[in-house]
Coordinates of C-alpha atoms and ligand atoms in Angstrom, one line a residue:
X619 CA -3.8 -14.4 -18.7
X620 CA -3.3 -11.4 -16.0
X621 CA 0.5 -11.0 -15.5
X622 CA 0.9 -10.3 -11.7
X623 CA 4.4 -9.7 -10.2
X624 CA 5.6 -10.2 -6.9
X625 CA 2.4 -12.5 -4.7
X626 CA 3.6 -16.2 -6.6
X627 CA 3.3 -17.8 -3.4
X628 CA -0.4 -16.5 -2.8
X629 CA -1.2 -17.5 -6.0
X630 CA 0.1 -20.8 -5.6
X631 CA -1.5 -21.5 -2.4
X632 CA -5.0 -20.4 -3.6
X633 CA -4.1 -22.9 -6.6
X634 CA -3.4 -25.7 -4.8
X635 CA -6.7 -24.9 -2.7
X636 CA -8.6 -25.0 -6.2
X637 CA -6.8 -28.4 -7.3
X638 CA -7.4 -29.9 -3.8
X639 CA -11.4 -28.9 -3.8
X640 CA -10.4 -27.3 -0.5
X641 CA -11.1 -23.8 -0.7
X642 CA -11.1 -21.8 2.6
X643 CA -14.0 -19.2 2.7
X644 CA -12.1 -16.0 3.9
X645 CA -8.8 -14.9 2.6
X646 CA -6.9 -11.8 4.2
X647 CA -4.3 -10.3 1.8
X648 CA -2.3 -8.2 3.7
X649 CA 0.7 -6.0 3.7
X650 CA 1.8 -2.4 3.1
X651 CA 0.4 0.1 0.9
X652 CA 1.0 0.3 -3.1
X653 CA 1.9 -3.2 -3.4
X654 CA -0.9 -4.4 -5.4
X655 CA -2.8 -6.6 -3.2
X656 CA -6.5 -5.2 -4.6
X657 CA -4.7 -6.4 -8.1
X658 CA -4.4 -9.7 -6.2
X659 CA -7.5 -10.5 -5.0
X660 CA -9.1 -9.5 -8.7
X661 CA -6.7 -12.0 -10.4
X662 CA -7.6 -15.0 -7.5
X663 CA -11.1 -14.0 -7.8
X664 CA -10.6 -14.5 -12.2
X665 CA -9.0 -18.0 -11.2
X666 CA -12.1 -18.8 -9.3
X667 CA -14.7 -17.5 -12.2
X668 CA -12.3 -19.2 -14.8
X669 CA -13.5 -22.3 -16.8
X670 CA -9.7 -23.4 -16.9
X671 CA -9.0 -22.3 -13.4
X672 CA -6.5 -20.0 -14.8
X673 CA -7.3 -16.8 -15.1
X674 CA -6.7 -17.5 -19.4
X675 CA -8.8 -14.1 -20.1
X676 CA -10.3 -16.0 -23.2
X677 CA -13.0 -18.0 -21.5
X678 CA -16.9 -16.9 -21.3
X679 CA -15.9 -16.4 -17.6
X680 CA -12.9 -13.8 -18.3
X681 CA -14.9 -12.5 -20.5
X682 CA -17.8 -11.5 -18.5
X683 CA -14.7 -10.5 -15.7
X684 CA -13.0 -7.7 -17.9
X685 CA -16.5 -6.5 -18.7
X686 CA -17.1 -5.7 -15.5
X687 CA -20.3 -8.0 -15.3
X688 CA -19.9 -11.2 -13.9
X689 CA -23.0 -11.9 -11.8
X690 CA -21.3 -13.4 -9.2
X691 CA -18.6 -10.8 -7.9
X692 CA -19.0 -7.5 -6.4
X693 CA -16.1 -5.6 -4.6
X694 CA -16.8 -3.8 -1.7
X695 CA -14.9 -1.1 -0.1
X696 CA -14.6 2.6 1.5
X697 CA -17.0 4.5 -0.3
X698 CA -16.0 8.3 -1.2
X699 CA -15.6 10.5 1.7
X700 CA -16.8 8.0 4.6
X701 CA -15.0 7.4 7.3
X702 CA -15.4 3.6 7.0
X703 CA -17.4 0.3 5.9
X704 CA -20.7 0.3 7.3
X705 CA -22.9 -2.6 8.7
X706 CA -25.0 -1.9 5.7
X707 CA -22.8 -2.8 3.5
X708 CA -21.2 -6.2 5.7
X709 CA -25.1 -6.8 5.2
X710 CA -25.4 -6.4 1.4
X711 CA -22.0 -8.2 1.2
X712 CA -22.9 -11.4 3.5
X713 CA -26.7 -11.5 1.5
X714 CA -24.8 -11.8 -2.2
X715 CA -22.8 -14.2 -0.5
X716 CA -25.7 -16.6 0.3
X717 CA -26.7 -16.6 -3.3
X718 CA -25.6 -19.7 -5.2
X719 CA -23.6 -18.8 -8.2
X720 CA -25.6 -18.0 -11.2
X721 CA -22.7 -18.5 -13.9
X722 CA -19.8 -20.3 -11.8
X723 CA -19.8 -22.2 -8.4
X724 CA -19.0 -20.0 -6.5
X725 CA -20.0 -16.0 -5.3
X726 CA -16.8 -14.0 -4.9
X727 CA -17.0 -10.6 -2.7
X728 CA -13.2 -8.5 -2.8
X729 CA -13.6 -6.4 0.2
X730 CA -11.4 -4.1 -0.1
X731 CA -9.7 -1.6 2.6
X732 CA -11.1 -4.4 5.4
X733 CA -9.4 -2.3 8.2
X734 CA -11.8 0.4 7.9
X735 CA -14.8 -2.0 9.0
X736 CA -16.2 -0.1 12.1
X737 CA -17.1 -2.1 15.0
X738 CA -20.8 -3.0 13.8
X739 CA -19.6 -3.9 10.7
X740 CA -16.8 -5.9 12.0
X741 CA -19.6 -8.0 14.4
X742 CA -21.7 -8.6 11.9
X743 CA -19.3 -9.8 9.3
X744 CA -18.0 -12.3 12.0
X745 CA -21.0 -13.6 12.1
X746 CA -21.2 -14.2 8.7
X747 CA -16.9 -15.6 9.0
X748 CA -18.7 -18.1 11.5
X749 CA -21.2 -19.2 9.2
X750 CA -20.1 -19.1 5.2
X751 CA -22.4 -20.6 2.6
X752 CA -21.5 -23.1 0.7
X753 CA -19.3 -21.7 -2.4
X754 CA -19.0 -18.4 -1.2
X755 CA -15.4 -16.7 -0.9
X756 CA -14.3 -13.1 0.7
X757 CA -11.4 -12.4 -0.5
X758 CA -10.0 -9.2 2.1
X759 CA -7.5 -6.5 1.0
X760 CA -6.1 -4.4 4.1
X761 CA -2.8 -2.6 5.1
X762 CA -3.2 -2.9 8.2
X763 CA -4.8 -6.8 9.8
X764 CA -4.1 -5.9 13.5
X765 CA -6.7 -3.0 13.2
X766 CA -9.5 -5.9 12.5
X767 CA -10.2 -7.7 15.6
X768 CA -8.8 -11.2 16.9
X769 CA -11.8 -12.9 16.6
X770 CA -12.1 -11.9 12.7
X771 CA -8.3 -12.4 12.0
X772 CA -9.1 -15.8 13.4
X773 CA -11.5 -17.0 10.9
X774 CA -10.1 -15.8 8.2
X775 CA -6.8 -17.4 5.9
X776 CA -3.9 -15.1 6.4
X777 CA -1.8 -14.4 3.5
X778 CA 0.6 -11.5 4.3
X779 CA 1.8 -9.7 1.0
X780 CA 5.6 -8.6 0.7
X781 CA 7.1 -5.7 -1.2
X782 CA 8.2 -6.5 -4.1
X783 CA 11.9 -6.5 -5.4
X784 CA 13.6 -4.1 -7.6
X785 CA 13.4 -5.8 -11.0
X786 CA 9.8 -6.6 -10.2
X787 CA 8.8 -2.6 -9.2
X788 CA 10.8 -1.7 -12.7
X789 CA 8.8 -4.1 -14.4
X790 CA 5.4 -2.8 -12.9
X791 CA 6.7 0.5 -13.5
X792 CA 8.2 0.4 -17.4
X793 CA 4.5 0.8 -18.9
X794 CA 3.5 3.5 -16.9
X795 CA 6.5 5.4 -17.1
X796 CA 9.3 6.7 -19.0
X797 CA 12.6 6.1 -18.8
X798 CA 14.4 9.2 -17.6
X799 CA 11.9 8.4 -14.8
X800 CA 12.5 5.0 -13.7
X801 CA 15.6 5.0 -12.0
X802 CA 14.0 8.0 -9.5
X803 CA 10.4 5.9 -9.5
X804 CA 12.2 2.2 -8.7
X805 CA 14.7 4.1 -5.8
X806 CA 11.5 6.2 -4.2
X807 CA 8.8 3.0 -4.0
X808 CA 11.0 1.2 -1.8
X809 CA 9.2 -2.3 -3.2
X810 CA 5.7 -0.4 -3.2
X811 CA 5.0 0.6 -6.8
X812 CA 1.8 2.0 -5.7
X813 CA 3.4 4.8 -3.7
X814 CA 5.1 6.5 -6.9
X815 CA 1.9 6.6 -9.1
X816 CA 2.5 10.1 -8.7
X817 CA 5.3 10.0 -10.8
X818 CA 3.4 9.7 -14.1
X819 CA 2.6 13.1 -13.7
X820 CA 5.9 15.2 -15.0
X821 CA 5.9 17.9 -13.3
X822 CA 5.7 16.1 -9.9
X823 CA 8.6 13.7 -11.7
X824 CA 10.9 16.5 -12.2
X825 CA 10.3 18.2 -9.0
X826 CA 11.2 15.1 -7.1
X827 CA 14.1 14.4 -8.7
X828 CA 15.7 18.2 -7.8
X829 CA 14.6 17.6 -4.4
X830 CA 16.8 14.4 -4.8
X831 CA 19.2 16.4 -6.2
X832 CA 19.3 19.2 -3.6
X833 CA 19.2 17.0 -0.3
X834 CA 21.6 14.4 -1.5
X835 CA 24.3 15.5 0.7
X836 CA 22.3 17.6 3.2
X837 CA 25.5 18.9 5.5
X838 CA 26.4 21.3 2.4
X839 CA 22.9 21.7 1.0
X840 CA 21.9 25.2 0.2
X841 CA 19.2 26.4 2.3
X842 CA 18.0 28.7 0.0
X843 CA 17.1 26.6 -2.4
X844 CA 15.5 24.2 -0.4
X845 CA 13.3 26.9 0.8
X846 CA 12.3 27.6 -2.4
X847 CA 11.4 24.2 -3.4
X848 CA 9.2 23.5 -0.2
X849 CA 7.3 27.1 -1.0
X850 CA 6.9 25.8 -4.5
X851 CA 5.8 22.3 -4.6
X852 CA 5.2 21.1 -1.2
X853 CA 1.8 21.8 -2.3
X854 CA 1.8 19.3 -5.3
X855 CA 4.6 16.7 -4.3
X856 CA 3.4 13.5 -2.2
X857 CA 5.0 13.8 1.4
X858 CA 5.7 11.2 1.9
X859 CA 8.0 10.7 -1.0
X860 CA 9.7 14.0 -0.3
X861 CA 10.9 12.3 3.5
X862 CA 11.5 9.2 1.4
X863 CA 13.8 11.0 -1.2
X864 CA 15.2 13.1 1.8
X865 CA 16.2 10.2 4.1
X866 CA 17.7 7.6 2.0
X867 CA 20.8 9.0 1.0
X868 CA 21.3 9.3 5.3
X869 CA 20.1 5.3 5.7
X870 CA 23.8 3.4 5.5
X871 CA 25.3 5.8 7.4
X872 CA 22.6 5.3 9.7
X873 CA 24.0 1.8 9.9
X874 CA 27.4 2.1 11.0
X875 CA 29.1 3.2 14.5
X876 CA 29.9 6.4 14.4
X877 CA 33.1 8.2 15.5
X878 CA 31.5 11.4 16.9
X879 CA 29.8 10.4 19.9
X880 CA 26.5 9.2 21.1
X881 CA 24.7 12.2 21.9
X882 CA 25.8 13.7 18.0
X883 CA 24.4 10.4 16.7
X884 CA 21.0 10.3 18.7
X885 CA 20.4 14.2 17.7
X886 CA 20.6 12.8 13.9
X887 CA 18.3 10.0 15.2
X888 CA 15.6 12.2 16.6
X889 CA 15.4 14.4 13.6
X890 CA 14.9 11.1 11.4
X891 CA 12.4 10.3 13.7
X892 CA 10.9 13.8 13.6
X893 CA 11.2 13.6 9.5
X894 CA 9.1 10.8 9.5
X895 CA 6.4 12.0 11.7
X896 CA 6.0 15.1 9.5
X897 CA 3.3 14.2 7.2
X898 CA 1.2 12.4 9.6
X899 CA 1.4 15.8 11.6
X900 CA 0.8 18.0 8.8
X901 CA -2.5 16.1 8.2
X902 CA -4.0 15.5 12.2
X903 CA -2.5 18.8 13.5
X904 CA -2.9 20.9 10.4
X905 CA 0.6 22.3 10.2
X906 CA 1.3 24.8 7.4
X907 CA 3.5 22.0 5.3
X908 CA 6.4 24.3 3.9
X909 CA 7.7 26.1 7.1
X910 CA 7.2 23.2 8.9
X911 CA 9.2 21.2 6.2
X912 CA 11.8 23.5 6.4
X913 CA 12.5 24.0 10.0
X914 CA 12.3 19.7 10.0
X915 CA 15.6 19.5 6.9
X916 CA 17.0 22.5 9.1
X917 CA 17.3 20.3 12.2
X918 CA 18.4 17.5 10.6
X919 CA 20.8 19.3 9.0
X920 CA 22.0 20.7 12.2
X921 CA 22.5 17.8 13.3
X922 CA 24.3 16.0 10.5
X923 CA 27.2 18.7 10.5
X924 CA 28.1 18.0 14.3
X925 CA 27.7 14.1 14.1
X926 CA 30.8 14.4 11.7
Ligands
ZN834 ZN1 -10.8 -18.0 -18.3

C-alpha cells in the first residue's frame, strides 16, 4: 500500500468517486511547492490501475505500476530545459487518452507542472477537457491554477493541496534524514517537505544551521561573519531557505504592536519585503547573490536596532 501523508481528504474524495462509478475526467491538484502533490496523483492514479481499488502494491496492476510499465499511464510534464508543455505533447497526451485501456478500464495521463502549458497547448487541451473519452482520467499537478486559464480551471475538478503539519513533514522527513538534522529540516519546510530536500546533502545541512545560528538575533549579529558565510556558500545553499532561516526568528515579533513608532516598524517591514524579493531578483536581474545578500541582512539589520 503507498503511505501518503498529509492529502486524506483528496484521497477520500477520489475514493468515494471510485465507489460511486462517478469518476470526473479532469482532476487539478493544486497547492504550493514541495508538498507532494506529483506523489499524489501517482498514488490516485495506482487506486485507479488497482484490482482492489486500493493501491495494495500486490496486485498484477501494482505490480506492472512500480515497474514502471503499466500500458495505460504515461506522465507528462516540462521536459529538460523547455520553457513549457507544448501542443505536441497536449496532442500525444489527448491521443493516449482516446485509447481504451488495454489492462484496466481506464487510461490515466499525470500531467504534471500543468501551469507551464503555453497558450496552444492550453487551447488544445481544452478541447480535449470539453470532450473526454470514455474511461479516460488527467490527473493535473500545478503550483500555481490561476496561471491556467478560466475556461480550463472550469472543466476541470479542483482539489487544492495544503501544507502539511509538523508531525506529518517529520514523518516524511525521518527516512531521508538524520536526526541532528530534523529539527532544522521540519522548522525550514514550513509544511513543504519538498523545499528542504537539500538538506540530505551535509554540507548544505550544516551550513544552514550556522546561518541559523548567526542570524538568530540579527540586532547583535556579527557582520563579519555573516559576510563570510554569504562569500562561502551562497553559492551552494538554496535561497530561498537562507531568507527562510533568516526571517523566522523576526515573524512573532512581526505580529505584535510595537512601542517604537510606525515609521521604525514600516523600515523593518520593507526590508522583509525586500528579503523576500531577493532570490527572485538574483535570478531575473542577475545580481551577484553574496553582496547583494549582504547589503539586504545589512538593511534589515539597520532597521531592527532602531525599531527597538
Ligand atoms: Zn493493487
Amino acid at each position: 500500500m503507498i503511505e501518503l501523508l498529509g492529502h486524506q481528504a483528496v484521497e477520500e474524495r477520489f475514493a468515494d468517486a471510485m465507489r460511486r462509478n462517478h469518476m470526473h475526467h479532469a482532476w487539478l491538484l493544486h497547492g504550493v511547492r514541495g508538498i507532494g502533490k506529483f506523489a499524489l496523483a501517482e498514488k490516485l492514479a495506482a487506486m485507479l490501475m488497482c484490482e482492489t481499488h486500493s493501491a495494495c502494491g500486490v496486485c498484477h496492476g501494482c505490480q506492472m505500476l512500480n515497474a514502471g510499465s503499466h500500458p495505460d499511464l504515461i506522465s507528462v510534464g516540462l521536459e529538460e530545459k523547455k520553457r513549457d508543455i507544448s501542443i505536441a505533447q497536449v496532442r500525444e497526451m489527448l491521443g493516449f487518452l482516446s485509447l481504451s485501456g488495454a489492462e484496466s478500464e481506464n487510461r490515466v495521463v499525470i500531467l504534471d507542472d500543468a501551469d507551464r502549458l503555453n497558450h496552444q497547448a492550453a487551447n488544445a487541451l481544452l478541447k480535449g477537457l470539453e470532450e473526454p473519452s470514455p474511461g479516460s482520467v488527467l490527473l493535473m499537478v500545478c503550483a500555481d491554477a490561476m496561471k491556467l486559464p478560466a475556461t480550463v480551471r472550469s472543466r476541470c475538478l479542483m482539489q487544492h493541496c495544503s501544507p502539511l503539519t509538523e508531525d506529518d513533514v517529520r514523518s516524511v522527513l525521518a527516512s531521508r534524514l538524520d536526526a541532528e538534522t530534523i529539527g532544522l529540516a521540519v522548522q525550514l519546510a514550513d509544511g513543504c517537505p519538498g523545499s528542504v530536500r537539500c538538506l540530505e546533502d551535509s554540507s548544505v545541512a550544516k551550513a544552514l544551521a550556522e546561518w541559523q545560528r548567526l542570524v538568530e538575533d540579527l540586532s547583535q549579529a556579527d557582520i563579519g561573519k555573516i559576510d563570510n558565510w554569504c562569500r562561502s556558500n551562497v553559492a551552494t545553499v538554496p535561497h530561498e531557505l537562507i531568507i527562510r532561516a533568516l526571517l523566522q526568528p523576526l515573524y512573532p515579533r512581526l505580529q505584535q504592536p510595537q512601542s517604537s513608532g510606525f515609521e521604525a516598524f514600516e523600515a523593518v517591514h520593507l526590508a522583509v519585503k525586500a528579503c523576500l524579493r531577493w532570490p527572485g531578483e538574483v535570478i531575473r536581474q542577475s545580481l551577484r547573490a553574496a553582496p547583494t545578500l549582504l547589503s539586504n541582512v545589512l538593511e534589515l539589520r539597520a532597521a531592527l536596532r532602531t525599531s527597538t
